CSV table of N, CA and C in Angstrom, one decimal:
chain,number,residue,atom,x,y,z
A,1,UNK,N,0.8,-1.2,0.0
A,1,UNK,CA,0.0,0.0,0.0
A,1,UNK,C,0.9,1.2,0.0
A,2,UNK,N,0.4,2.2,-1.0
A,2,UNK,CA,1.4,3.7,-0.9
A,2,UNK,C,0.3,4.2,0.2
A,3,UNK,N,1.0,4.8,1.3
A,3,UNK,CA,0.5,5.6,2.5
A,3,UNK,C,-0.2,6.9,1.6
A,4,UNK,N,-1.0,6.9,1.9
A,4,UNK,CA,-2.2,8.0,1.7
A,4,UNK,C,-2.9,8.1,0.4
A,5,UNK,N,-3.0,7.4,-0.5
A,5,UNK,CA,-3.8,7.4,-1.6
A,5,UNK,C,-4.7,6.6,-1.9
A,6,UNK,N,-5.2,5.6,-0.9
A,6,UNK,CA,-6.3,5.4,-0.7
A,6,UNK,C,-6.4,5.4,0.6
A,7,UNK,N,-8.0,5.0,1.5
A,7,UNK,CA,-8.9,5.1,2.7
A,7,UNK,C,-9.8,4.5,2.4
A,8,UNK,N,-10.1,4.0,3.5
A,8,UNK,CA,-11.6,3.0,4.0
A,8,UNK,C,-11.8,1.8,3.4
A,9,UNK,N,-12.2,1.0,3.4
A,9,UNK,CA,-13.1,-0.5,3.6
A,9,UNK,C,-14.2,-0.5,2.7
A,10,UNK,N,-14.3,-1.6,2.4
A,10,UNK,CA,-15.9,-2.2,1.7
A,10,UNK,C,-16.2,-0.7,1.1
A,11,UNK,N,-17.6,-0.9,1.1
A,11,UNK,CA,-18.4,0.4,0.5
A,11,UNK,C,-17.6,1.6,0.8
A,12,UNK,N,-16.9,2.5,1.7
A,12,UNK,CA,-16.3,3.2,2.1
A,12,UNK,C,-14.8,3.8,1.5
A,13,UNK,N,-14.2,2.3,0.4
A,13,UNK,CA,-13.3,2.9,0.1
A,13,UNK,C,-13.3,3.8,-0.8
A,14,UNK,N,-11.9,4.7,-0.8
A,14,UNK,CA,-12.1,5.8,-1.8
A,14,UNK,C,-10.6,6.1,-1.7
A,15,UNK,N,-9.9,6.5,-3.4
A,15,UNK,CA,-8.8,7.0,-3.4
A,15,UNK,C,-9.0,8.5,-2.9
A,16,UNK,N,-7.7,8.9,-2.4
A,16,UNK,CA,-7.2,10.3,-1.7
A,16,UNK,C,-6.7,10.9,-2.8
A,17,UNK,N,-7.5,12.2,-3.3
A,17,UNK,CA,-6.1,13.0,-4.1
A,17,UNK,C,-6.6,14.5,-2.8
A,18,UNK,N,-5.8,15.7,-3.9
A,18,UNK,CA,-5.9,16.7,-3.2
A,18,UNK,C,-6.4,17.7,-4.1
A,19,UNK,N,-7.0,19.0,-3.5
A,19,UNK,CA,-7.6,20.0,-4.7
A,19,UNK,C,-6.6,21.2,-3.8
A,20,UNK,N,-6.4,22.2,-5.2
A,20,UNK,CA,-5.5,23.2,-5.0
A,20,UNK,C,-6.7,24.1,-4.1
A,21,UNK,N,-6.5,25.0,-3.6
A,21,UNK,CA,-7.8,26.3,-2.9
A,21,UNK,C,-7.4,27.2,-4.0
A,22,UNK,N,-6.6,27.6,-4.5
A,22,UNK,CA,-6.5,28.8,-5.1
A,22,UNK,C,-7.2,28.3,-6.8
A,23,UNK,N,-6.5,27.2,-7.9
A,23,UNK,CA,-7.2,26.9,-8.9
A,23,UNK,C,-8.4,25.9,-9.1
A,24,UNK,N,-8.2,25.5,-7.8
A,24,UNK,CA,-9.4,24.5,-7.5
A,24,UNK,C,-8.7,23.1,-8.7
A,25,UNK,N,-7.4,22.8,-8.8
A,25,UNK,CA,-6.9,21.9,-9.4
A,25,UNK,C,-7.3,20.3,-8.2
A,26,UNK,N,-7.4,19.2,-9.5
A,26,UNK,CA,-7.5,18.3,-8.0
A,26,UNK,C,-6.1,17.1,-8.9
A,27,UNK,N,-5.3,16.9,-8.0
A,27,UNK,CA,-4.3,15.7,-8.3
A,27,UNK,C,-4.6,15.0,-7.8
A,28,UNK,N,-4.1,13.4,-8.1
A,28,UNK,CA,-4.0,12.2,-8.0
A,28,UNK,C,-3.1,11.6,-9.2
A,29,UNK,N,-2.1,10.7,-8.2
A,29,UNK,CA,-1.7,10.7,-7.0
A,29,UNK,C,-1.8,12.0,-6.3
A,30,UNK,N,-2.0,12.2,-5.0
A,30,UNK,CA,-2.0,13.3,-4.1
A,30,UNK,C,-0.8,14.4,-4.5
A,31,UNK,N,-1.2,15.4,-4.3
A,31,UNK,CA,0.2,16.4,-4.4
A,31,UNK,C,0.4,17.1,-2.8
A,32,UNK,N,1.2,17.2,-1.9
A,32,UNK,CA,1.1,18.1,-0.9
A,32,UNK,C,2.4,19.0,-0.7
A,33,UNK,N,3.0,18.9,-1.6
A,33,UNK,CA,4.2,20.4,-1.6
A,33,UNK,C,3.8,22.0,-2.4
A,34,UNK,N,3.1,21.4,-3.7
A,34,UNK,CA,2.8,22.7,-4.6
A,34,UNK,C,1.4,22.4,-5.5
A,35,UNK,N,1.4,23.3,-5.8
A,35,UNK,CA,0.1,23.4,-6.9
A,35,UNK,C,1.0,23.0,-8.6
A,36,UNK,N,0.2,21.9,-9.0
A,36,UNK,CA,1.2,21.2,-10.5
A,36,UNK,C,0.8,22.3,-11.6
A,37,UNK,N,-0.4,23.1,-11.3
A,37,UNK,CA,-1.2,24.1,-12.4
A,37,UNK,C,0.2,25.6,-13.3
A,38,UNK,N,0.7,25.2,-13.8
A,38,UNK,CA,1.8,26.0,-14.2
A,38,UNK,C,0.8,27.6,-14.1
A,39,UNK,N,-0.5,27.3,-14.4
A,39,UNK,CA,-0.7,28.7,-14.4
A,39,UNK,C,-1.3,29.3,-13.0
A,40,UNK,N,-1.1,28.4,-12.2
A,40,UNK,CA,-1.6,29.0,-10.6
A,40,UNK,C,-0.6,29.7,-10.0
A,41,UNK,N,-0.8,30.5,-9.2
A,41,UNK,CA,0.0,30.5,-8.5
A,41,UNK,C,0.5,30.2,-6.8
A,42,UNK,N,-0.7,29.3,-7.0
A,42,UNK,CA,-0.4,28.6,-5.8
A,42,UNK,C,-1.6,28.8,-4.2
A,43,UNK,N,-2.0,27.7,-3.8
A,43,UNK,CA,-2.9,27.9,-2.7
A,43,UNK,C,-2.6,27.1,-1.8
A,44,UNK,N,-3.1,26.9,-0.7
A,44,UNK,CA,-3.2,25.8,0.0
A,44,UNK,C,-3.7,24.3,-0.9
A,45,UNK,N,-3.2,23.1,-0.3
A,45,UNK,CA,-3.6,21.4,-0.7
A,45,UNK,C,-4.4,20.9,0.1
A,46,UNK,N,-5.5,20.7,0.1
A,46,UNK,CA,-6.6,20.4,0.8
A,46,UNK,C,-7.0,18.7,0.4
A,47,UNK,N,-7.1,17.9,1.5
A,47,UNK,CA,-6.8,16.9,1.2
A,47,UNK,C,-8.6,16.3,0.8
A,48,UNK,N,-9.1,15.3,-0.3
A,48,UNK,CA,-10.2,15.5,-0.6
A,48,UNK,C,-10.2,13.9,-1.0
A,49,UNK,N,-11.6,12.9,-0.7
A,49,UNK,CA,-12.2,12.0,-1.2
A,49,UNK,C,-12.4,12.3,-2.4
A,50,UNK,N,-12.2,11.4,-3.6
A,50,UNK,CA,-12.4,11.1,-4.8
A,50,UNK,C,-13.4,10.4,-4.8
A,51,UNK,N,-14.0,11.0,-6.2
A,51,UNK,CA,-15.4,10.3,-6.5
A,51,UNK,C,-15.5,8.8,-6.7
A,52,UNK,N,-16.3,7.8,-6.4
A,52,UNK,CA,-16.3,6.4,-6.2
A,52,UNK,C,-16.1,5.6,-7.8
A,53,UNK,N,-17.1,6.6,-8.4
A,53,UNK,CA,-17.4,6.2,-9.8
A,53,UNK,C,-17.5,7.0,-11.1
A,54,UNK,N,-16.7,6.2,-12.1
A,54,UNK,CA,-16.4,7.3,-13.1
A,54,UNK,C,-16.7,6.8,-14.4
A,55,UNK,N,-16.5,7.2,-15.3
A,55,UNK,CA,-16.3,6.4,-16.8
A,55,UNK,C,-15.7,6.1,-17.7
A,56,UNK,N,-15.3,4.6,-18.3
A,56,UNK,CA,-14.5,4.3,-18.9
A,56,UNK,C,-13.8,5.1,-19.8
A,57,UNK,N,-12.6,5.5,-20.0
A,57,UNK,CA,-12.3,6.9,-21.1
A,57,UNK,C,-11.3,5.8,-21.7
A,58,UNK,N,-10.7,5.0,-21.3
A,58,UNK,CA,-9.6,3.9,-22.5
A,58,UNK,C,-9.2,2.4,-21.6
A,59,UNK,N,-8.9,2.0,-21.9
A,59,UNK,CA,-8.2,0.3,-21.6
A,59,UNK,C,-7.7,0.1,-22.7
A,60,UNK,N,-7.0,-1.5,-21.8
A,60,UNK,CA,-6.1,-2.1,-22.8
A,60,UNK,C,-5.4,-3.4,-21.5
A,61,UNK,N,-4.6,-4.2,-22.0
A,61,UNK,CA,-4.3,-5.2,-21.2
A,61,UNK,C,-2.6,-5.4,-21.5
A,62,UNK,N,-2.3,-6.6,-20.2
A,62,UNK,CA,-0.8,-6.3,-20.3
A,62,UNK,C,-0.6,-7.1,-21.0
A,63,UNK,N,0.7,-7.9,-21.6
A,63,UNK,CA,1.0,-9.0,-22.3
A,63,UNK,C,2.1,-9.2,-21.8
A,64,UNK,N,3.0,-8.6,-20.9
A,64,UNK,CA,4.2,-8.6,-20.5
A,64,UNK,C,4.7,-8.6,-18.9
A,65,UNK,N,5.2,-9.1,-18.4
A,65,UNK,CA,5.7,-9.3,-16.9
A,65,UNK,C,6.7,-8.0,-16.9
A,66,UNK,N,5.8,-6.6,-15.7
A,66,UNK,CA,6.2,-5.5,-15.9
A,66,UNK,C,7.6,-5.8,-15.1
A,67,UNK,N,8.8,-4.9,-15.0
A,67,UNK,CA,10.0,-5.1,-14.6
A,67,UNK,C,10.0,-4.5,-12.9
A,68,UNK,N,10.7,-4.1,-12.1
A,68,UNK,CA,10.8,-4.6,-10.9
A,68,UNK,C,11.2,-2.5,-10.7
A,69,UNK,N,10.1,-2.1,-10.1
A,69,UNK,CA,9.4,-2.6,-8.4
A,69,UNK,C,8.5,-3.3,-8.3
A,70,UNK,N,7.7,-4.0,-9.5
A,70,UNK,CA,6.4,-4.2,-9.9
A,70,UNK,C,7.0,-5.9,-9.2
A,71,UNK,N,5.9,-6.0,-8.4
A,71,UNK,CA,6.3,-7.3,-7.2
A,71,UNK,C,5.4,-8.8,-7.8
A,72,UNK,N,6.3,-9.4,-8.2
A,72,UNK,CA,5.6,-10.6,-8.9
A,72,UNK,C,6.6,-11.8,-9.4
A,73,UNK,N,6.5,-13.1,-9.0
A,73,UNK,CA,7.2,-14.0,-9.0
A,73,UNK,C,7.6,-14.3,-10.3
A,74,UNK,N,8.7,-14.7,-11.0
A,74,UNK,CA,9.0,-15.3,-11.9
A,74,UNK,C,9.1,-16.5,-12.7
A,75,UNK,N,8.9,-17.5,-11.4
A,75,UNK,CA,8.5,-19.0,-11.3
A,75,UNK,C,7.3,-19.3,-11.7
A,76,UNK,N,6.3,-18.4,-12.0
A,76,UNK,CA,5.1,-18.5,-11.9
A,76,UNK,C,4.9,-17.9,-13.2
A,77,UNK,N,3.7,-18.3,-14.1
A,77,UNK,CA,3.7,-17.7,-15.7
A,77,UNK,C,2.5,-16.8,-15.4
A,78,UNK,N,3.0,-16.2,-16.5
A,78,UNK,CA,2.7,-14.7,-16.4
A,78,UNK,C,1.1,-14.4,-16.9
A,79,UNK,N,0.2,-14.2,-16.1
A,79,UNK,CA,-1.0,-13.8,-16.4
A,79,UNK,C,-1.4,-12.5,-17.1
A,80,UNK,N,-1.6,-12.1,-17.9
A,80,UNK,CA,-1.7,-10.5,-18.2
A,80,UNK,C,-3.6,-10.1,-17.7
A,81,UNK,N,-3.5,-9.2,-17.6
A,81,UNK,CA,-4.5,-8.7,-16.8
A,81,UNK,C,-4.9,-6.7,-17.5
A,82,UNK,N,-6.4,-6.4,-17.4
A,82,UNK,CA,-6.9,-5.7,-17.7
A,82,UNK,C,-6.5,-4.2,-17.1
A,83,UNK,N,-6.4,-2.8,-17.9
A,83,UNK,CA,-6.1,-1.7,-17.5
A,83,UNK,C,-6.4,-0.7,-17.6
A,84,UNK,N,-7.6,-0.2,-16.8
A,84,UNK,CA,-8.5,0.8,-17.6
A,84,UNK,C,-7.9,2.1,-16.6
A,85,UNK,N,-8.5,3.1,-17.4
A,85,UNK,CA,-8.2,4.5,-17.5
A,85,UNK,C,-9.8,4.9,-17.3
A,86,UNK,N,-9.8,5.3,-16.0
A,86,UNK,CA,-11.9,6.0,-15.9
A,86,UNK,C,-11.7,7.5,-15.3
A,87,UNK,N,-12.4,8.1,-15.9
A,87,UNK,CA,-12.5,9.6,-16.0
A,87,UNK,C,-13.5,9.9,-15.0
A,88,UNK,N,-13.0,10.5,-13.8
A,88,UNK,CA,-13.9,11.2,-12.7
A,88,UNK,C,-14.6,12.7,-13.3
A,89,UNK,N,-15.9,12.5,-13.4
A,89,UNK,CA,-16.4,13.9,-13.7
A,89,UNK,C,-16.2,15.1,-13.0
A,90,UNK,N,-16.7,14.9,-11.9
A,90,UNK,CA,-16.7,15.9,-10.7
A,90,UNK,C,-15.4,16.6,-10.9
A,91,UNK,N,-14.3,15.6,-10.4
A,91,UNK,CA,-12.8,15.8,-10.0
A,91,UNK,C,-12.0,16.3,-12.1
A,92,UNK,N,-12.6,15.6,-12.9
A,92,UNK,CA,-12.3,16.4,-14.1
A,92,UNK,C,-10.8,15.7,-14.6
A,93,UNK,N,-10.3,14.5,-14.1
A,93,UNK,CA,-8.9,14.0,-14.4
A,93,UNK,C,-9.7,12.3,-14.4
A,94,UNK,N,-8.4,11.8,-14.8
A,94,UNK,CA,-8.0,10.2,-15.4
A,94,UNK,C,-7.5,9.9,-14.2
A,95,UNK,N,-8.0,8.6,-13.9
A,95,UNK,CA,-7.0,7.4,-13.2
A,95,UNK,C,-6.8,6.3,-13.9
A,96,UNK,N,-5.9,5.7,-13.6
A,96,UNK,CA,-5.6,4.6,-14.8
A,96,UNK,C,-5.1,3.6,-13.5
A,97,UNK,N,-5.9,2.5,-13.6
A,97,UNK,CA,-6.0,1.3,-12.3
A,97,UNK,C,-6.3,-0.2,-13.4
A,98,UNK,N,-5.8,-0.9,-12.6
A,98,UNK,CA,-6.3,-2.5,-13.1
A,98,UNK,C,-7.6,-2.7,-12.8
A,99,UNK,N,-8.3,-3.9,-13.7
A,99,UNK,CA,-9.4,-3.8,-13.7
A,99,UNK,C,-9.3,-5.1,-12.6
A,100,UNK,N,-10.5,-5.4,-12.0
A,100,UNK,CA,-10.7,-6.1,-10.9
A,100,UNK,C,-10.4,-7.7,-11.3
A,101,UNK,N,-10.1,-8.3,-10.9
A,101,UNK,CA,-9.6,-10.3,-11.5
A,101,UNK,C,-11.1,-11.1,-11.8
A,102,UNK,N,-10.7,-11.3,-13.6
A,102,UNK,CA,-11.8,-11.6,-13.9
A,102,UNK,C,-12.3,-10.9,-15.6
A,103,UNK,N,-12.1,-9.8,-14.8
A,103,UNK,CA,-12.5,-9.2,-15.8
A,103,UNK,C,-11.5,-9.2,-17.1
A,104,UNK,N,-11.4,-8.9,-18.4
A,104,UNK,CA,-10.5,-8.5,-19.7
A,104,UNK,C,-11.3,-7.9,-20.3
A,105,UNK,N,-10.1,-8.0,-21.8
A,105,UNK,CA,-10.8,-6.2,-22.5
A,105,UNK,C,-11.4,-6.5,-23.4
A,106,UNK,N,-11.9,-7.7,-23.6
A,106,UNK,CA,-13.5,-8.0,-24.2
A,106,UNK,C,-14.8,-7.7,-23.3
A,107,UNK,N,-14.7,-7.4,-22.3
A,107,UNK,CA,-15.9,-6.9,-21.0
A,107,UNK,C,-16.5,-5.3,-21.1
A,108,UNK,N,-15.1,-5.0,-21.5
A,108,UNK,CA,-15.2,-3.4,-21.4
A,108,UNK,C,-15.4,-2.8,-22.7
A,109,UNK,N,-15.9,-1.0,-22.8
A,109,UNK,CA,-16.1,-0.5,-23.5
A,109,UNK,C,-16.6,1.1,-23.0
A,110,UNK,N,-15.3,1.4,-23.8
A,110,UNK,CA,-15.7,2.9,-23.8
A,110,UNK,C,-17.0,4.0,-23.0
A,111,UNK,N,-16.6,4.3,-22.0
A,111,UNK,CA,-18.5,5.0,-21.5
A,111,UNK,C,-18.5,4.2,-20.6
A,112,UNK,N,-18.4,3.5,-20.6
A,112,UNK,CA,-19.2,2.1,-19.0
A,112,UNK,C,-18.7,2.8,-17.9
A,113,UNK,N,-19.7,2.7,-17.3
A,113,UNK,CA,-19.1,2.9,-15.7
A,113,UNK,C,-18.4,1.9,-15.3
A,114,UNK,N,-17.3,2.7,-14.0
A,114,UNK,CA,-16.4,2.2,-13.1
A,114,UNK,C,-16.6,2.4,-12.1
A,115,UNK,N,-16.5,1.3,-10.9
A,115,UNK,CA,-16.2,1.9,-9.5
A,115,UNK,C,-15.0,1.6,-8.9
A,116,UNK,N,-14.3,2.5,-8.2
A,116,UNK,CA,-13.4,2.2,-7.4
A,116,UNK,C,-13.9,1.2,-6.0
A,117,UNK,N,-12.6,-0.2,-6.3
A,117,UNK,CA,-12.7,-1.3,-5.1
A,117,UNK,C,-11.9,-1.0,-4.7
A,118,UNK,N,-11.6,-1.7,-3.1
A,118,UNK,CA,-10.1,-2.4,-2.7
A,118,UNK,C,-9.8,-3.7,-3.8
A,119,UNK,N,-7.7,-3.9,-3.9
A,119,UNK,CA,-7.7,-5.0,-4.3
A,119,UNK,C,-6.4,-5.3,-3.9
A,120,UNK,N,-5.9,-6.4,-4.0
A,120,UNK,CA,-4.6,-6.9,-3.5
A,120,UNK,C,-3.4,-6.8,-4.8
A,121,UNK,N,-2.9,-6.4,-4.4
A,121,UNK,CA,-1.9,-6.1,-5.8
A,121,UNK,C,-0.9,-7.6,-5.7
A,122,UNK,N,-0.3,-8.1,-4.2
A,122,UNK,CA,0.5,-8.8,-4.0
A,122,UNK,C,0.5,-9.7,-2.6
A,123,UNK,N,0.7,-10.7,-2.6
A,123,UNK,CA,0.4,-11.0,-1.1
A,123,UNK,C,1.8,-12.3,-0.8
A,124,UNK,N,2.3,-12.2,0.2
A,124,UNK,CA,3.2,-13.7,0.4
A,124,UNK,C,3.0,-13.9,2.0
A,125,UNK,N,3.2,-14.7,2.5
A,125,UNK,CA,3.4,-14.9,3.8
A,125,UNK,C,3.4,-14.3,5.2
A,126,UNK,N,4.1,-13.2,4.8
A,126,UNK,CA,4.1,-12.1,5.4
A,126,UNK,C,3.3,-10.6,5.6
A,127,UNK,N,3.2,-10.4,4.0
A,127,UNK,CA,2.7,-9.3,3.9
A,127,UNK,C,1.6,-9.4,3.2
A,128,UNK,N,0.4,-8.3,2.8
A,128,UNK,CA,-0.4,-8.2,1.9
A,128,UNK,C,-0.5,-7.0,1.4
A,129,UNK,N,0.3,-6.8,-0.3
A,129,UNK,CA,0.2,-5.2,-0.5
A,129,UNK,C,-0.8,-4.9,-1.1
A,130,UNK,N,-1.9,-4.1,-0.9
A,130,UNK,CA,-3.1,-3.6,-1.5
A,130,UNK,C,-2.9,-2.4,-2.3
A,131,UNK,N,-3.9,-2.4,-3.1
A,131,UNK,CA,-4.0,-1.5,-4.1
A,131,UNK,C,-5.4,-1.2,-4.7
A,132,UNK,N,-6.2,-0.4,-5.2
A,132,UNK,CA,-7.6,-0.2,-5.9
A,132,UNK,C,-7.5,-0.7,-7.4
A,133,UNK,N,-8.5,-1.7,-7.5
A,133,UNK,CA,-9.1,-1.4,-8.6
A,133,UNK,C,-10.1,-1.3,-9.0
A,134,UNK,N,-10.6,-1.0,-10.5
A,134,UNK,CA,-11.7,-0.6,-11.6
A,134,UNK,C,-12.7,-1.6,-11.3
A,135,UNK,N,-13.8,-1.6,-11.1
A,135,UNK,CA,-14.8,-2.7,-11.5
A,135,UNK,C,-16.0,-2.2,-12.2
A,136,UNK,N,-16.2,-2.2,-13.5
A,136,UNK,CA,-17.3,-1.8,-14.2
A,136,UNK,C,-18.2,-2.0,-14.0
A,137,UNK,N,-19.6,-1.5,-13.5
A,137,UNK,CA,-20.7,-2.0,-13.2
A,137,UNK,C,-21.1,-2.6,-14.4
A,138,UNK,N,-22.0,-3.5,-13.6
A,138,UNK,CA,-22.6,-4.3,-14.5
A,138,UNK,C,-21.7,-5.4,-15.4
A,139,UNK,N,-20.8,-5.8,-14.7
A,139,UNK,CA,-19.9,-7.1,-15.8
A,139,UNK,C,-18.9,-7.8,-14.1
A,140,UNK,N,-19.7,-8.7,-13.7
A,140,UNK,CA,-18.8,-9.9,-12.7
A,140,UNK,C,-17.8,-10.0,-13.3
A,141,UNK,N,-16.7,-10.3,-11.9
A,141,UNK,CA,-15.6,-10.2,-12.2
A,141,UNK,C,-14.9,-10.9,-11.1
């Protein structure tokens, strides 16, 4: 888990970005040093819940075992997995997250809604690293 970009549980979760006060910019990943707006000149970062559910704006899927910090055994053959890009209205930006296990990119299509889940990116013995992903309404997964 990266500390502070997402929060809460079940129905509750929700990624963390932040909105500028002065351009009313909102980032994600979180920004808390400066405003990214080249044309702002800068406000306080107010830390803000992201919208739960957005719409599909592109996907696509992996074919390749991404290279390393990306945490995944070698021993083990390589699944490729779904990656959508859903467009928050409200907030007015892209997140680009994996789509939930199950799903691929014959499921999806352009416009569909998304919701932000929890999901487990990695897990061994020790640890369990979580991460969010995409689940389109209306397609099990």
């Amino acid at each position: 888990m990266v500390a502070g970009w997402f929060t809460g549980e079940g129905e509750g979760f929700r990624l963390v970005g932040t909105r500028c006060s002065a351009c009313r910019s909102v980032f994600f990943p979180r920004e808390d040093a400066f405003c990214r707006n080249p044309d702002c000149q800068g406000g306080d970062l107010i830390e803000l819940s992201l919208s739960k559910r957005g719409r599909i704006w592109s996907y696509t899927d992996t074919r390749y075992r991404p290279p390393s910090p990306y945490v995944t055994n070698p021993e083990l053959p390589w699944r490729p997995y779904a990656l959508i890009a859903v467009e928050l209205e409200a907030e007015r930006i892209v997140v680009l997250g994996q789509a939930v296990p199950g799903v691929a990119v014959a499921d999806l299509a352009v416009g569909m809604e998304a919701e932000v889940v929890p999901g487990v990116l990695h897990e061994d013995a020790e640890t369990t690293w979580t991460t969010w992903h995409w689940r389109p309404t209306g397609v099990t997964g």
